[in-house]
Coordinates of C-alpha atoms and ligand atoms in Angstrom, one line a residue:
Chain W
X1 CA -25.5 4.3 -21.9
X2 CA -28.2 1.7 -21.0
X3 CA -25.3 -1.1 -22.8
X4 CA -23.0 0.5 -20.1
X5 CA -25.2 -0.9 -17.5
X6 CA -26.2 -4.3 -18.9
X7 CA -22.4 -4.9 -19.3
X8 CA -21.4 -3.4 -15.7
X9 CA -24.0 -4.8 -13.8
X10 CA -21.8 -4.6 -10.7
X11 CA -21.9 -2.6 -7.3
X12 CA -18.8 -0.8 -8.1
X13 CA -20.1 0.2 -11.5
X14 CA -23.4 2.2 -10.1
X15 CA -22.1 3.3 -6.5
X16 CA -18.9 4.8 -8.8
X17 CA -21.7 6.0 -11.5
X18 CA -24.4 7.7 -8.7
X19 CA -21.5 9.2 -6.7
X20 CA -19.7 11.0 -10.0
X21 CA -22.8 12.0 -11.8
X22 CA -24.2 13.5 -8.1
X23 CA -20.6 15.3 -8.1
X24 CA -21.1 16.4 -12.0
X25 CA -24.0 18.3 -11.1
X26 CA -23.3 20.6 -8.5
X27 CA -20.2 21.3 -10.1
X28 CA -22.5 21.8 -13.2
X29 CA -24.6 23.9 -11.3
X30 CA -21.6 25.3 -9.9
X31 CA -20.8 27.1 -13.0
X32 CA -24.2 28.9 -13.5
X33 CA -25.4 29.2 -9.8
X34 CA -24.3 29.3 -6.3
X35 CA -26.0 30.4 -3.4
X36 CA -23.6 33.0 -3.1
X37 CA -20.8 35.1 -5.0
X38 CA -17.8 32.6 -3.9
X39 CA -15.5 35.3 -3.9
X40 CA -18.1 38.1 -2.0
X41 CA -16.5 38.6 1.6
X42 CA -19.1 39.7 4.3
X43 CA -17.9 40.9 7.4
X44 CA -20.6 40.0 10.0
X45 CA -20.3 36.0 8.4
X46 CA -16.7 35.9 9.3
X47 CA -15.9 32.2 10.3
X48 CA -19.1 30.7 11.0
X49 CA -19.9 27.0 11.7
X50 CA -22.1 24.7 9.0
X51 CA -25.2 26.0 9.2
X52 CA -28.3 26.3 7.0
X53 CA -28.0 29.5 5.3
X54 CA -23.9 28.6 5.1
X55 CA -23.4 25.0 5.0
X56 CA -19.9 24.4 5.0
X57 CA -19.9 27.3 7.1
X58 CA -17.4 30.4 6.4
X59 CA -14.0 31.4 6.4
X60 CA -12.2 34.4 8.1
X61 CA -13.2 36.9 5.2
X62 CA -17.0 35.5 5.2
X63 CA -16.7 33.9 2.4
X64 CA -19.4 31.3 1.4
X65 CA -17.4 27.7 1.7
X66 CA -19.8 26.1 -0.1
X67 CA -20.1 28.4 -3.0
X68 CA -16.0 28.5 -2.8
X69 CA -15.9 24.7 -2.8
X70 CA -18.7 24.5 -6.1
X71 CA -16.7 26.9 -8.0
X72 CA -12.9 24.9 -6.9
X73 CA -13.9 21.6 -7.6
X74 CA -15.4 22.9 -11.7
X75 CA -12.0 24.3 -12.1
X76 CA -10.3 21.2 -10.4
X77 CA -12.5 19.3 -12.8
X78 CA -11.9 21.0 -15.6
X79 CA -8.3 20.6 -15.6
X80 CA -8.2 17.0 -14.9
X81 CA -10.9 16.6 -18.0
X82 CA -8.1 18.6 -20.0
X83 CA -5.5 16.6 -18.6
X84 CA -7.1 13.6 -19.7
X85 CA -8.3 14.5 -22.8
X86 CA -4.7 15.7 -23.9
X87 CA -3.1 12.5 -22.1
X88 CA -5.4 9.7 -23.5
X89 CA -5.3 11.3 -26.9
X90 CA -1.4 11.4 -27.4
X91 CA -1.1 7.8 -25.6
X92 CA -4.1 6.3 -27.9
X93 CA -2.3 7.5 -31.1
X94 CA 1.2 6.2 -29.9
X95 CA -0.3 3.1 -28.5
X96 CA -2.0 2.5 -31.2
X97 CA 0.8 2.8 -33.7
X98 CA 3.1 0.8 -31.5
X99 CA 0.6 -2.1 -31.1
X100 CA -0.3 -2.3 -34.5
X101 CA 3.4 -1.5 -36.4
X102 CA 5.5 -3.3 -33.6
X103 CA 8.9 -3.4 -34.5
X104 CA 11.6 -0.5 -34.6
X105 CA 9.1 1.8 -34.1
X106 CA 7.6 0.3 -31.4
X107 CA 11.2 -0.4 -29.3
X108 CA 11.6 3.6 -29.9
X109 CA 8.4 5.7 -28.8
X110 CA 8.2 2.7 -25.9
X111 CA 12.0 3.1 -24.8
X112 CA 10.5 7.3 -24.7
X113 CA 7.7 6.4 -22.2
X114 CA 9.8 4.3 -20.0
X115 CA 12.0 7.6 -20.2
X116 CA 8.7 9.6 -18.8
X117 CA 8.0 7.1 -16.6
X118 CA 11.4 6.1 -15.0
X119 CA 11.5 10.1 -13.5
X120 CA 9.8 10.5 -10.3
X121 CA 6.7 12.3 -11.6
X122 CA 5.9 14.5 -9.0
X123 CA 9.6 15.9 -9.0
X124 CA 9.4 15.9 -12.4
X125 CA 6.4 18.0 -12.0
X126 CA 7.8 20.3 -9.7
X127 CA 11.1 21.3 -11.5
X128 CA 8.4 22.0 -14.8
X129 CA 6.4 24.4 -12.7
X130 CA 9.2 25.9 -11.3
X131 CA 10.5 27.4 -14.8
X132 CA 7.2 27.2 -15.8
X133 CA 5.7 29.4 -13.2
X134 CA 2.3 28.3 -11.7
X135 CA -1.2 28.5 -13.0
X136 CA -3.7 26.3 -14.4
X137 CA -2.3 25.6 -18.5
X138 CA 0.9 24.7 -17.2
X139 CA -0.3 22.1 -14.8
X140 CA -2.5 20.8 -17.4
X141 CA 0.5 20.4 -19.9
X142 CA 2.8 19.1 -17.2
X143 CA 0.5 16.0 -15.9
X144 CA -0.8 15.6 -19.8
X145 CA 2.9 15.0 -21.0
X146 CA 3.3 12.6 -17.3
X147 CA 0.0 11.1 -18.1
X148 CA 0.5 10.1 -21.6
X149 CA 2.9 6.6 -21.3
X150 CA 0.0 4.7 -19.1
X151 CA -2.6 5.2 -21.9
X152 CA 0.0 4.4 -24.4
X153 CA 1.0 1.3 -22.6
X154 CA -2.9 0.0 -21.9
X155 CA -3.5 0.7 -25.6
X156 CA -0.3 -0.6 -27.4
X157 CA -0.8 -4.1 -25.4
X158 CA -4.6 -4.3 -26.4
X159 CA -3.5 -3.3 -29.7
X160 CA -0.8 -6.0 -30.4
X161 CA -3.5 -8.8 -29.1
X162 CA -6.1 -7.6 -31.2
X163 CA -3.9 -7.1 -34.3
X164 CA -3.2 -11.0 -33.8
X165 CA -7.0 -12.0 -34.5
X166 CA -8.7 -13.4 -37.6
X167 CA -10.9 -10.8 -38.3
X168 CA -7.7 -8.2 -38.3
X169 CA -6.6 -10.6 -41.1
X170 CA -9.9 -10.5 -42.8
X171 CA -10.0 -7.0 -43.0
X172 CA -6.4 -6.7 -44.5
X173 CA -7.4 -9.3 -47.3
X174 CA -10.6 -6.9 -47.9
X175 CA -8.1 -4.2 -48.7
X176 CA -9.2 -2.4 -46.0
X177 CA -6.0 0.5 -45.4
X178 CA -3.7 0.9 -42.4
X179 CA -5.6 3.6 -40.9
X180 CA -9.2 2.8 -41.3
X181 CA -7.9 -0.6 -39.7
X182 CA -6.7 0.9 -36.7
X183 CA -9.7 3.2 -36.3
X184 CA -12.8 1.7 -37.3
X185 CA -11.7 -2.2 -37.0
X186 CA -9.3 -2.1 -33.9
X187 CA -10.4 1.1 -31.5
X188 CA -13.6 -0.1 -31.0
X189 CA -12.1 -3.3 -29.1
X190 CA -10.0 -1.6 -26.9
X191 CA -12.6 0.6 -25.4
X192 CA -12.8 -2.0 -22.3
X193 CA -9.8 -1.6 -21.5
X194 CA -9.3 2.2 -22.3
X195 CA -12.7 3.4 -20.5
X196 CA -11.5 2.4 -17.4
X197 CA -8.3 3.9 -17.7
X198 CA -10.1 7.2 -18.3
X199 CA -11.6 6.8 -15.4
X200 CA -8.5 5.8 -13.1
X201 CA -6.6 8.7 -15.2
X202 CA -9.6 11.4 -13.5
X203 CA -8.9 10.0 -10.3
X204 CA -5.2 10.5 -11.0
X205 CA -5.2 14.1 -12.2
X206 CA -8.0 15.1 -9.8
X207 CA -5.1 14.0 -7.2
X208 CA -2.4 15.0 -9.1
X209 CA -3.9 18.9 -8.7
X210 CA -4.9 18.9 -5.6
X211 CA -1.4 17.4 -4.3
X212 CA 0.5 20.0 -6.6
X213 CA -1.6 23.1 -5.6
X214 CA -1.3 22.1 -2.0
X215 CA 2.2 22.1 -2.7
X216 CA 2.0 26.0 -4.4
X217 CA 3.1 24.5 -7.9
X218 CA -0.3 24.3 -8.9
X219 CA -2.9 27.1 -10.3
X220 CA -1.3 30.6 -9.2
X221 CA -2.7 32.3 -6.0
X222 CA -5.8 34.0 -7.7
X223 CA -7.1 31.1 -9.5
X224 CA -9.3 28.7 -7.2
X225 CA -9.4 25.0 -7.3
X226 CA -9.4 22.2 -4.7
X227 CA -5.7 21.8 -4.2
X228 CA -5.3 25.5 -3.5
X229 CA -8.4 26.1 -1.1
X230 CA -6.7 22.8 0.4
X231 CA -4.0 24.8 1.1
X232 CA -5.7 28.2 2.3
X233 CA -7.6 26.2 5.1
X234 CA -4.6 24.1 6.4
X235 CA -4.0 27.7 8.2
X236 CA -7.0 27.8 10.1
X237 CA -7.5 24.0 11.1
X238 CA -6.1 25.0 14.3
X239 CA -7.7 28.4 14.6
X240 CA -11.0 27.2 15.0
X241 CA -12.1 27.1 11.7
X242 CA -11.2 23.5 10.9
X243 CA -14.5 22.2 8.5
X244 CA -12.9 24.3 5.9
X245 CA -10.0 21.6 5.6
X246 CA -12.6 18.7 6.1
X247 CA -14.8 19.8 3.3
X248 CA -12.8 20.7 1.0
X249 CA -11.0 17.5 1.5
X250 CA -14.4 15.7 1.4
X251 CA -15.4 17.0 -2.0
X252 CA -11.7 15.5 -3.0
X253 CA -12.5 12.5 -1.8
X254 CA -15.7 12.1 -2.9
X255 CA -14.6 12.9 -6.4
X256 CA -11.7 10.4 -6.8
X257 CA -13.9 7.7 -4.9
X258 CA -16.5 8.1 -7.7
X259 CA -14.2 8.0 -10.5
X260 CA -11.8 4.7 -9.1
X261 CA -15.5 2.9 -8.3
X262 CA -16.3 3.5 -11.8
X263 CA -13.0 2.4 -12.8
X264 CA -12.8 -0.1 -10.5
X265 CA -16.4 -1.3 -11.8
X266 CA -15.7 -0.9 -15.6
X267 CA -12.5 -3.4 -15.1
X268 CA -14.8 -6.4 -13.4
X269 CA -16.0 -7.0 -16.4
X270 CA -13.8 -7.8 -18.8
X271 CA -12.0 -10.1 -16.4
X272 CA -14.3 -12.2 -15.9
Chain V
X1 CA -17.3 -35.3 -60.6
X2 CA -14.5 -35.1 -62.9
X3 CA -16.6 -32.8 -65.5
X4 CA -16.3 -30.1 -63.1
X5 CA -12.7 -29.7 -62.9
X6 CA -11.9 -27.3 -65.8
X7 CA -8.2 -26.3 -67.2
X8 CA -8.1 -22.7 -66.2
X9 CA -5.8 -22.7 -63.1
X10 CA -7.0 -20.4 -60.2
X11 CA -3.7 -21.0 -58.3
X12 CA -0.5 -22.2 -58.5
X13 CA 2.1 -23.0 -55.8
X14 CA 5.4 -24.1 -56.5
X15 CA 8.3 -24.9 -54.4
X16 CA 7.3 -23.5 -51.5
X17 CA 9.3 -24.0 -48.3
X18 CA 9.2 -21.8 -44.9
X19 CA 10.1 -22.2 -41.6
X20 CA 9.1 -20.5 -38.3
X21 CA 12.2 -18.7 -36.0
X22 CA 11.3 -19.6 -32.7
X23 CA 13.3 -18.0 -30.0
X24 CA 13.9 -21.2 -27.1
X25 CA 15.8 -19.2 -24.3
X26 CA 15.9 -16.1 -22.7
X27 CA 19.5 -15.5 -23.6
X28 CA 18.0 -15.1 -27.6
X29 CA 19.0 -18.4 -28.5
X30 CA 16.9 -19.1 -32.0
X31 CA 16.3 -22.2 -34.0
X32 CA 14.3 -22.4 -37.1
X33 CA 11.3 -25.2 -37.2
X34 CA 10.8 -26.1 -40.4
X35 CA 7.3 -26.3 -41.4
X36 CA 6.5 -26.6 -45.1
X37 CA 8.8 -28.3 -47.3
X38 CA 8.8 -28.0 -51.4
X39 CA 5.4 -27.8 -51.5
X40 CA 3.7 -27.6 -55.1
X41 CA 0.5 -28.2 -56.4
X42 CA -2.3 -26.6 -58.9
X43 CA -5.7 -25.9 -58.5
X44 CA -8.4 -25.3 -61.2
X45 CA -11.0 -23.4 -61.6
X46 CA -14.3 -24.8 -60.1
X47 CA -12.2 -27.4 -58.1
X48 CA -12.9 -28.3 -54.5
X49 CA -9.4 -29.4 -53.4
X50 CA -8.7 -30.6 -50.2
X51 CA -5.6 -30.3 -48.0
X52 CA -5.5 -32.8 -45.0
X53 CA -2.7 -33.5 -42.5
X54 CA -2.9 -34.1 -39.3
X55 CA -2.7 -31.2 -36.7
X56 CA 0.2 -29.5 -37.0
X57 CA 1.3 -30.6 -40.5
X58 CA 1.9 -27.1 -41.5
X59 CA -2.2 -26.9 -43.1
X60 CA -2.6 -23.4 -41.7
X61 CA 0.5 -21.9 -42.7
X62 CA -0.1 -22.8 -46.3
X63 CA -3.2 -21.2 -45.9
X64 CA -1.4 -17.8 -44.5
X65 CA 1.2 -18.2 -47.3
X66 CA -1.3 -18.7 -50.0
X67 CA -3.5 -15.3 -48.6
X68 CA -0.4 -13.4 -48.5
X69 CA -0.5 -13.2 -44.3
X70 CA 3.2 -14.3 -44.4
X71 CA 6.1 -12.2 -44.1
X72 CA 8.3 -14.7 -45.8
X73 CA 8.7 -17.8 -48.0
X74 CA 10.5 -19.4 -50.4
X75 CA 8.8 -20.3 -53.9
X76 CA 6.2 -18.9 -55.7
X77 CA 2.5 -18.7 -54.7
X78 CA 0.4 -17.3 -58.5
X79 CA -3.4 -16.1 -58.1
X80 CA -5.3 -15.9 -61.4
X81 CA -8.4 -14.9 -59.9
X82 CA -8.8 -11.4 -58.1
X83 CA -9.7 -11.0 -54.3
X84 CA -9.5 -14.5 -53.3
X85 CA -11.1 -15.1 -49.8
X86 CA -11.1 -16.9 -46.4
X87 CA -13.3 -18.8 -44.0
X88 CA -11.3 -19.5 -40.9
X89 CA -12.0 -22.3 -38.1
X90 CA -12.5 -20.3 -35.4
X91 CA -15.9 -18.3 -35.6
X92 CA -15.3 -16.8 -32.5
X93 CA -12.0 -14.6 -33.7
X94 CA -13.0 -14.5 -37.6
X95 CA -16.1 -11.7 -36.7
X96 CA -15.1 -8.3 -35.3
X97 CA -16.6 -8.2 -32.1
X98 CA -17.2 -4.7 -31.4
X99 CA -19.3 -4.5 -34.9
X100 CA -22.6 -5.8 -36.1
X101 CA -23.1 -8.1 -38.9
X102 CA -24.4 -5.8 -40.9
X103 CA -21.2 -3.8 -40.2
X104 CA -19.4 -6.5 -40.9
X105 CA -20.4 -7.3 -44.5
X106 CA -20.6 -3.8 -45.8
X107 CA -17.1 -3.0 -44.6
X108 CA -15.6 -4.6 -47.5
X109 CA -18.5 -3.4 -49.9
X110 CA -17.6 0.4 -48.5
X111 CA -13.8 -0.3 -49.3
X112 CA -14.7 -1.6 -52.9
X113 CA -16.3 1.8 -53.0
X114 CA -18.1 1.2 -56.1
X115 CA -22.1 0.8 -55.0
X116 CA -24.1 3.4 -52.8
X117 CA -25.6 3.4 -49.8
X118 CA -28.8 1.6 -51.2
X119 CA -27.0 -0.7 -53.2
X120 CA -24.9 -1.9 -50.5
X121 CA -27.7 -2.9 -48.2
X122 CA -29.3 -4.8 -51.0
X123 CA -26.4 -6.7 -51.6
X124 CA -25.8 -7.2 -47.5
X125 CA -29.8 -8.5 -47.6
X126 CA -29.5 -10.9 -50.6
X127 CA -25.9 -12.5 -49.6
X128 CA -27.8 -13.2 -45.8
X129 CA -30.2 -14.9 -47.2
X130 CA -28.1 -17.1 -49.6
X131 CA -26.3 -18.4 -46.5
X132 CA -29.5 -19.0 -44.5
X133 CA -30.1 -15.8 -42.4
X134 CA -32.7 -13.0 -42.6
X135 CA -32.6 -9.3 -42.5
X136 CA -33.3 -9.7 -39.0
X137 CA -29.4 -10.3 -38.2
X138 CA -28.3 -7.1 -39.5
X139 CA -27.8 -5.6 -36.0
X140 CA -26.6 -8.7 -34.2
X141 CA -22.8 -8.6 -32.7
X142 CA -21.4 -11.5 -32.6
X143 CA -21.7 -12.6 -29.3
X144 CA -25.6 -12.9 -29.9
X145 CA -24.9 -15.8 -32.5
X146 CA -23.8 -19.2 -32.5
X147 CA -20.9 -21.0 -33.8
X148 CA -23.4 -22.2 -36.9
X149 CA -24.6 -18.9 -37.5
X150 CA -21.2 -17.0 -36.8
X151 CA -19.9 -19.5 -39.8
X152 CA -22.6 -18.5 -42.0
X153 CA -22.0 -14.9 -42.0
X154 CA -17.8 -15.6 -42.6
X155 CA -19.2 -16.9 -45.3
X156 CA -21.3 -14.0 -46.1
X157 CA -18.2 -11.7 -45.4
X158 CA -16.1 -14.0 -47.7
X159 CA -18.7 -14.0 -50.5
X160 CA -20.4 -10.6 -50.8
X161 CA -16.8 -9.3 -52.8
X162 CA -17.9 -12.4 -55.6
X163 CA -14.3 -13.9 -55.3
X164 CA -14.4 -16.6 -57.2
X165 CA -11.5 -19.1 -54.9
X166 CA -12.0 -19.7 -51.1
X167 CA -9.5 -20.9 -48.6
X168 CA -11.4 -22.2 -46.2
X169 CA -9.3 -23.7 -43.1
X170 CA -10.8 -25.9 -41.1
X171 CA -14.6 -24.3 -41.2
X172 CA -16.2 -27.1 -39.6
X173 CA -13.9 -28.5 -37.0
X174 CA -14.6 -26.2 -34.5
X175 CA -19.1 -26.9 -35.2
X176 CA -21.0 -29.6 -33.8
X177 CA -21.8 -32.4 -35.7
X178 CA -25.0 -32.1 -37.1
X179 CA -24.1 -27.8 -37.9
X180 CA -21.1 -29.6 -39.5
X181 CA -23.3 -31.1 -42.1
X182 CA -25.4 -28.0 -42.7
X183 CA -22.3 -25.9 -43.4
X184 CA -20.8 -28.4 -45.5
X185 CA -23.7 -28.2 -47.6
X186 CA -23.9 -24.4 -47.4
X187 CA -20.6 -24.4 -49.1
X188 CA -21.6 -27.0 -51.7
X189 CA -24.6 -25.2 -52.7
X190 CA -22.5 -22.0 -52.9
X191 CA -19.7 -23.4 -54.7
X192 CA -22.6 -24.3 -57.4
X193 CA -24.3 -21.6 -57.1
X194 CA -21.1 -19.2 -57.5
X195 CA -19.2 -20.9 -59.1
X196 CA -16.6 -21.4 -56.9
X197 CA -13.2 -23.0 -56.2
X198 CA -12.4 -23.8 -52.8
X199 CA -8.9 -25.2 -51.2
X200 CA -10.8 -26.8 -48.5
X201 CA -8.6 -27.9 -45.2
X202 CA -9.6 -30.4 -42.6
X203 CA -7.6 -32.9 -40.3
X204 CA -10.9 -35.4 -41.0
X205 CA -10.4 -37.0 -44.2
X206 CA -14.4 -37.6 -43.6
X207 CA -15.2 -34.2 -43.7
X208 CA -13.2 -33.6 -47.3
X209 CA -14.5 -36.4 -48.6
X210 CA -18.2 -34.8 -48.6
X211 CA -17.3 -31.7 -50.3
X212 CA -13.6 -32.3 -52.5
X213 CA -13.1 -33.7 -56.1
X214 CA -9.0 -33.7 -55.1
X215 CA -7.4 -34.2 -52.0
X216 CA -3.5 -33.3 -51.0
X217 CA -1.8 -35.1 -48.4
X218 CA 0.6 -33.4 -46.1
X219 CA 2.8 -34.8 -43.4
X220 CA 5.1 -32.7 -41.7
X221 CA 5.2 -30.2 -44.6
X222 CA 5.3 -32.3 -46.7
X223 CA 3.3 -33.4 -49.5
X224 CA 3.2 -37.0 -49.4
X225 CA 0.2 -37.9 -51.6
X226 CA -2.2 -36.5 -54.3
X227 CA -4.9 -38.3 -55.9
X228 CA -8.7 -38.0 -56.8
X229 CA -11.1 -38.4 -53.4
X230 CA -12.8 -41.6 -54.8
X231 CA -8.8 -43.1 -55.4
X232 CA -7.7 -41.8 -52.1
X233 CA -9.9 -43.7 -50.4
X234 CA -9.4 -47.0 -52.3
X235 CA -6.2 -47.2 -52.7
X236 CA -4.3 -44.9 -50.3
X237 CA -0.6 -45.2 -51.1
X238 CA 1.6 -43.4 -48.8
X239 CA 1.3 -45.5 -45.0
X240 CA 0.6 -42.0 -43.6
X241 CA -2.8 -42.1 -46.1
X242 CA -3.8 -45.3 -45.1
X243 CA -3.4 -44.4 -41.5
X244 CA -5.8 -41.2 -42.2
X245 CA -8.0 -43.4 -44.3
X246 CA -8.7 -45.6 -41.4
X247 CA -8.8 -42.7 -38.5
X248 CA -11.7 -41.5 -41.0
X249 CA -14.0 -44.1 -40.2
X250 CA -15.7 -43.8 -43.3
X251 CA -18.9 -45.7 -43.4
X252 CA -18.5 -46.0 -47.6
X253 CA -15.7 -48.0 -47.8
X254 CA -15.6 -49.9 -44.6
Ligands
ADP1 N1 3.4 -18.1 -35.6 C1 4.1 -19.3 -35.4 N2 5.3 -19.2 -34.8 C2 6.1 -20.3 -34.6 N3 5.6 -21.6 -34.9 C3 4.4 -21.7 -35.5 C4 3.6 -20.6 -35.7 N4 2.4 -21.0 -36.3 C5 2.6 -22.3 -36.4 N5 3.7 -22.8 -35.9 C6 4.2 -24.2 -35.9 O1 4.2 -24.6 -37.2 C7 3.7 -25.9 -37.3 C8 2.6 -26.0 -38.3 O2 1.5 -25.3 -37.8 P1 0.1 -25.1 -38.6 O3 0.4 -24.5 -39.9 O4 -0.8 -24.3 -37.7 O5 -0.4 -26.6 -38.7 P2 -1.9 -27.1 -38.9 O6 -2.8 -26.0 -39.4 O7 -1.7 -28.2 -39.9 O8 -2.4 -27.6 -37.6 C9 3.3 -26.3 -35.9 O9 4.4 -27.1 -35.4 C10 3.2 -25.0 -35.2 O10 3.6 -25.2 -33.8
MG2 MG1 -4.6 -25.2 -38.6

């Protein structure tokens, strides 16, 4: 963590690194504690203003936006951490086989991914959820499977570089194996380039759900998460309760501004 | 220096031609480049040969062909001696950068798989300390050392397996010149120390002549000369010689 900081010593790095980790832990908290039950509807709250005691105010049940808005944003969270874990992991093993074997079997899983990627993902996503059916595993599969190709691609160019250097050599002429190669020699150096895209691919799927559940192809109905409170409040921006929409779409916005800063802050480096 | 060249052959190349395919338009037009041409010589155990050309004589590929980093080639390349090693020119590519040296020289220990944990690091300690470092450079990437020091521990990395033949392309060119001098001597002393034979490049006929017993001439892939150092410098034969022999500078025999 501390080399983290000595190598990004940037603005981008620490505004992207406050804002996330601030974002972390009240979704953290979230999960244990919030000032009230998110779901608990009180009937002489209904629709209030920010306030102290409510301060993201109400909505027309008297339902604790705040609360709502902790728990939304964990699940929001969680899915794009699922999405990325799934989507980095796939795209790091087929990047990293393409970089390092090139040849046929590169030209074949890369000709795939340009298959995944030359479908407009969004439509793409909506035709899967509409077999599918909504709700939170089948958005996670659907923008893993969309997210996979830009991992592989980041990784199978790093790869084919690093493949190229003297100490890849070196450690062939050790008899060092294929695998341990590709793990323990060549991963390591393309962590630059494959934090970053972690980062950017949170940003992404943090968007990606919110976009889809606005859409209703997201988490089903009972199931909270930003998208879908995103699309509850666009009902009541005109009747008067319209900080539901503005804080809901804050929290959004603050979360994808931390994670592209970070991104954004983990790149500067290894450019220059 | 003759005494030390014994009869046991370490290596033997013979007839050893390859070219490059290089693709010169979009449309997938090819050519071949030829770059080594017949090439066949012998080296012997505890002999310091070197191989000099100018740049782009086709030095490096022999290397690659000799250490087996070539997909292709005609002739036959014969090792008699297991796990023969490399320096390379460029320190900067030659270490893993994302590891530490200590990392570094235990990896190929670890794949040998035949010492413990214990014995390993002992090993690690004693071979840093041949080449001139201390303990202290264990946990060093390197990006904290210089170009001397990043030399020192490819030659760490290439001796801790006890191989007893080196290809060592080009290890000083890329050094300043005094470092130069103190890695040259680095890899006499360890040559006597370990008995070692080295096929030692360089595109300075200087810098062979302060460690080789045997030089080879190549031009264009071709092996145009082959003599004893001493005889090389006297009495260069081949034009291309003589015009290496007087690029050289050499104090001795000007
Ligand atoms: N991977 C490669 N692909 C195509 N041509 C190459 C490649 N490597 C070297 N060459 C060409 O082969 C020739 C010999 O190169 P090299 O063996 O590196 O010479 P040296 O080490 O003596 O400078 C040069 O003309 C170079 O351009
Ligand atoms: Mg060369």
């Amino acid at each position: 963590m501390k080399k983290l900081f000595e190598k990004h010593n940037n603005w981008f790095f620490r505004a992207g690194f406050v804002i996330t980790a601030f974002m972390l832990l009240m979704i953290l908290i979230g999960q244990f504690w919030t000032p009230y039950e998110p779901s608990a509807m009180d009937a002489s709250a209904k629709g209030l203003a920010p306030s102290l005691s409510h301060l993201f105010g109400t909505d027309k049940f008297g339902r604790d936006i705040f609360s709502r808005v902790m728990e939304g944003a964990g699940s929001t969270l969680l899915i794009a951490f699922f999405v990325v874990l799934i989507g980095a992991s796939a795209g790091v093993l087929i990047g990293a086989v393409t970089g390092y074997c090139g040849g046929i079997v590169d030209e074949i899983l890369m000709r795939i991914c340009d298959g995944i990627t030359a479908f407009p993902s969004v439509m793409l996503a909506l035709i899967i959820i509409a077999v599918l059916g909504p709700g939170k595993w089948n958005v996670i599969w659907v923008l893993a499977i969309l997210f996979i190709p830009s991992f592989a691609r980041v990784v199978r160019t790093e790869f084919s570089r690093i493949k190229k250097q003297n100490y890849i050599s070196l450690a062939k002429l050790q008899g060092v194996g294929p695998l341990r190669i590709i793990i323990r020699h060549m991963l390591p150096n393309a962590f630059p380039v494959l934090l970053p895209a972690i980062s950017i691919g949170f940003n992404n799927a943090v968007l990606a759900e919110a976009s889809m559940s606005f859409l209703g192809v997201g988490v089903s109905v009972n199931e909270v998460s930003l998208g879908r409170m995103l699309n509850d409040s666009q009902n009541y921006i005109l009747r008067g309760l319209p900080w539901y929409a503005l804080f809901v779409g804050l929290t959004i916005a603050l979360l994808i501004l931390g994670f592209s800063l970070l991104g954004e802050g983990l790149q500067k480096n290894n450019e220059g | 220096m003759a005494e030390t060249v014994q009869k046991n052959k370490i290596l033997e190349v013979r007839n050893v031609s390859t070219s490059y395919t290089i693709r010169h338009s979009a449309l997938g037009g090819k050519k071949l480049q030829h770059v080594l041409h017949d090439v066949s010589f012998d080296l012997y155990e505890g002999e310091a040969l070197g191989l000099v050309g100018e740049s782009g004589s086709g030095k490096t590929t022999l290397a690659r062909a000799i250490l087996g980093f070539l997909p292709s080639y005609e002739g036959t390349i014969t090792h008699y001696s297991k796990r023969p090693q490399v320096i390379f020119q460029d320190p900067y590519t030659a270490l893993n950068p994302a590891r530490t040296v200590g990392w570094i020289l235990e990896e190929p220990l670890r794949v040998y798989g035949k010492y413990d944990g214990a014995e390993r690091k002992r090993r690690i300690i004693d071979m840093l300390e041949q080449v001139g470092l201390s303990e202290e450079y264990l946990n060093r990437r390197p990006s904290e050392l210089s170009g001397g020091q990043r030399q020192r521990v490819s030659i760490a990395a290439a001796l801790i397996v006890r191989p007893r033949f080196i290809v060592a392309d080009e290890p000083v060119s890329a050094l300043d010149v005094t470092i130069q001098a103190q890695i040259l001597q680095l890899l006499a002393d360890m040559r006597e120390k370990f008995g070692l034979s080295y096929l030692f490049i360089s595109h300075d006929l200087n810098v062979v002549y302060q460690l080789c017993d045997r030089v080879i001439v190549m031009r264009k892939g071709v092996i145009v000369e082959e003599g004893g150092i001493d005889t090389i410098f006297a009495a260069p034969q081949h034009p291309y010689t003589r015009e290496l022999v007087e690029a050289s500078d050499n104090p001795k025999i000007l």
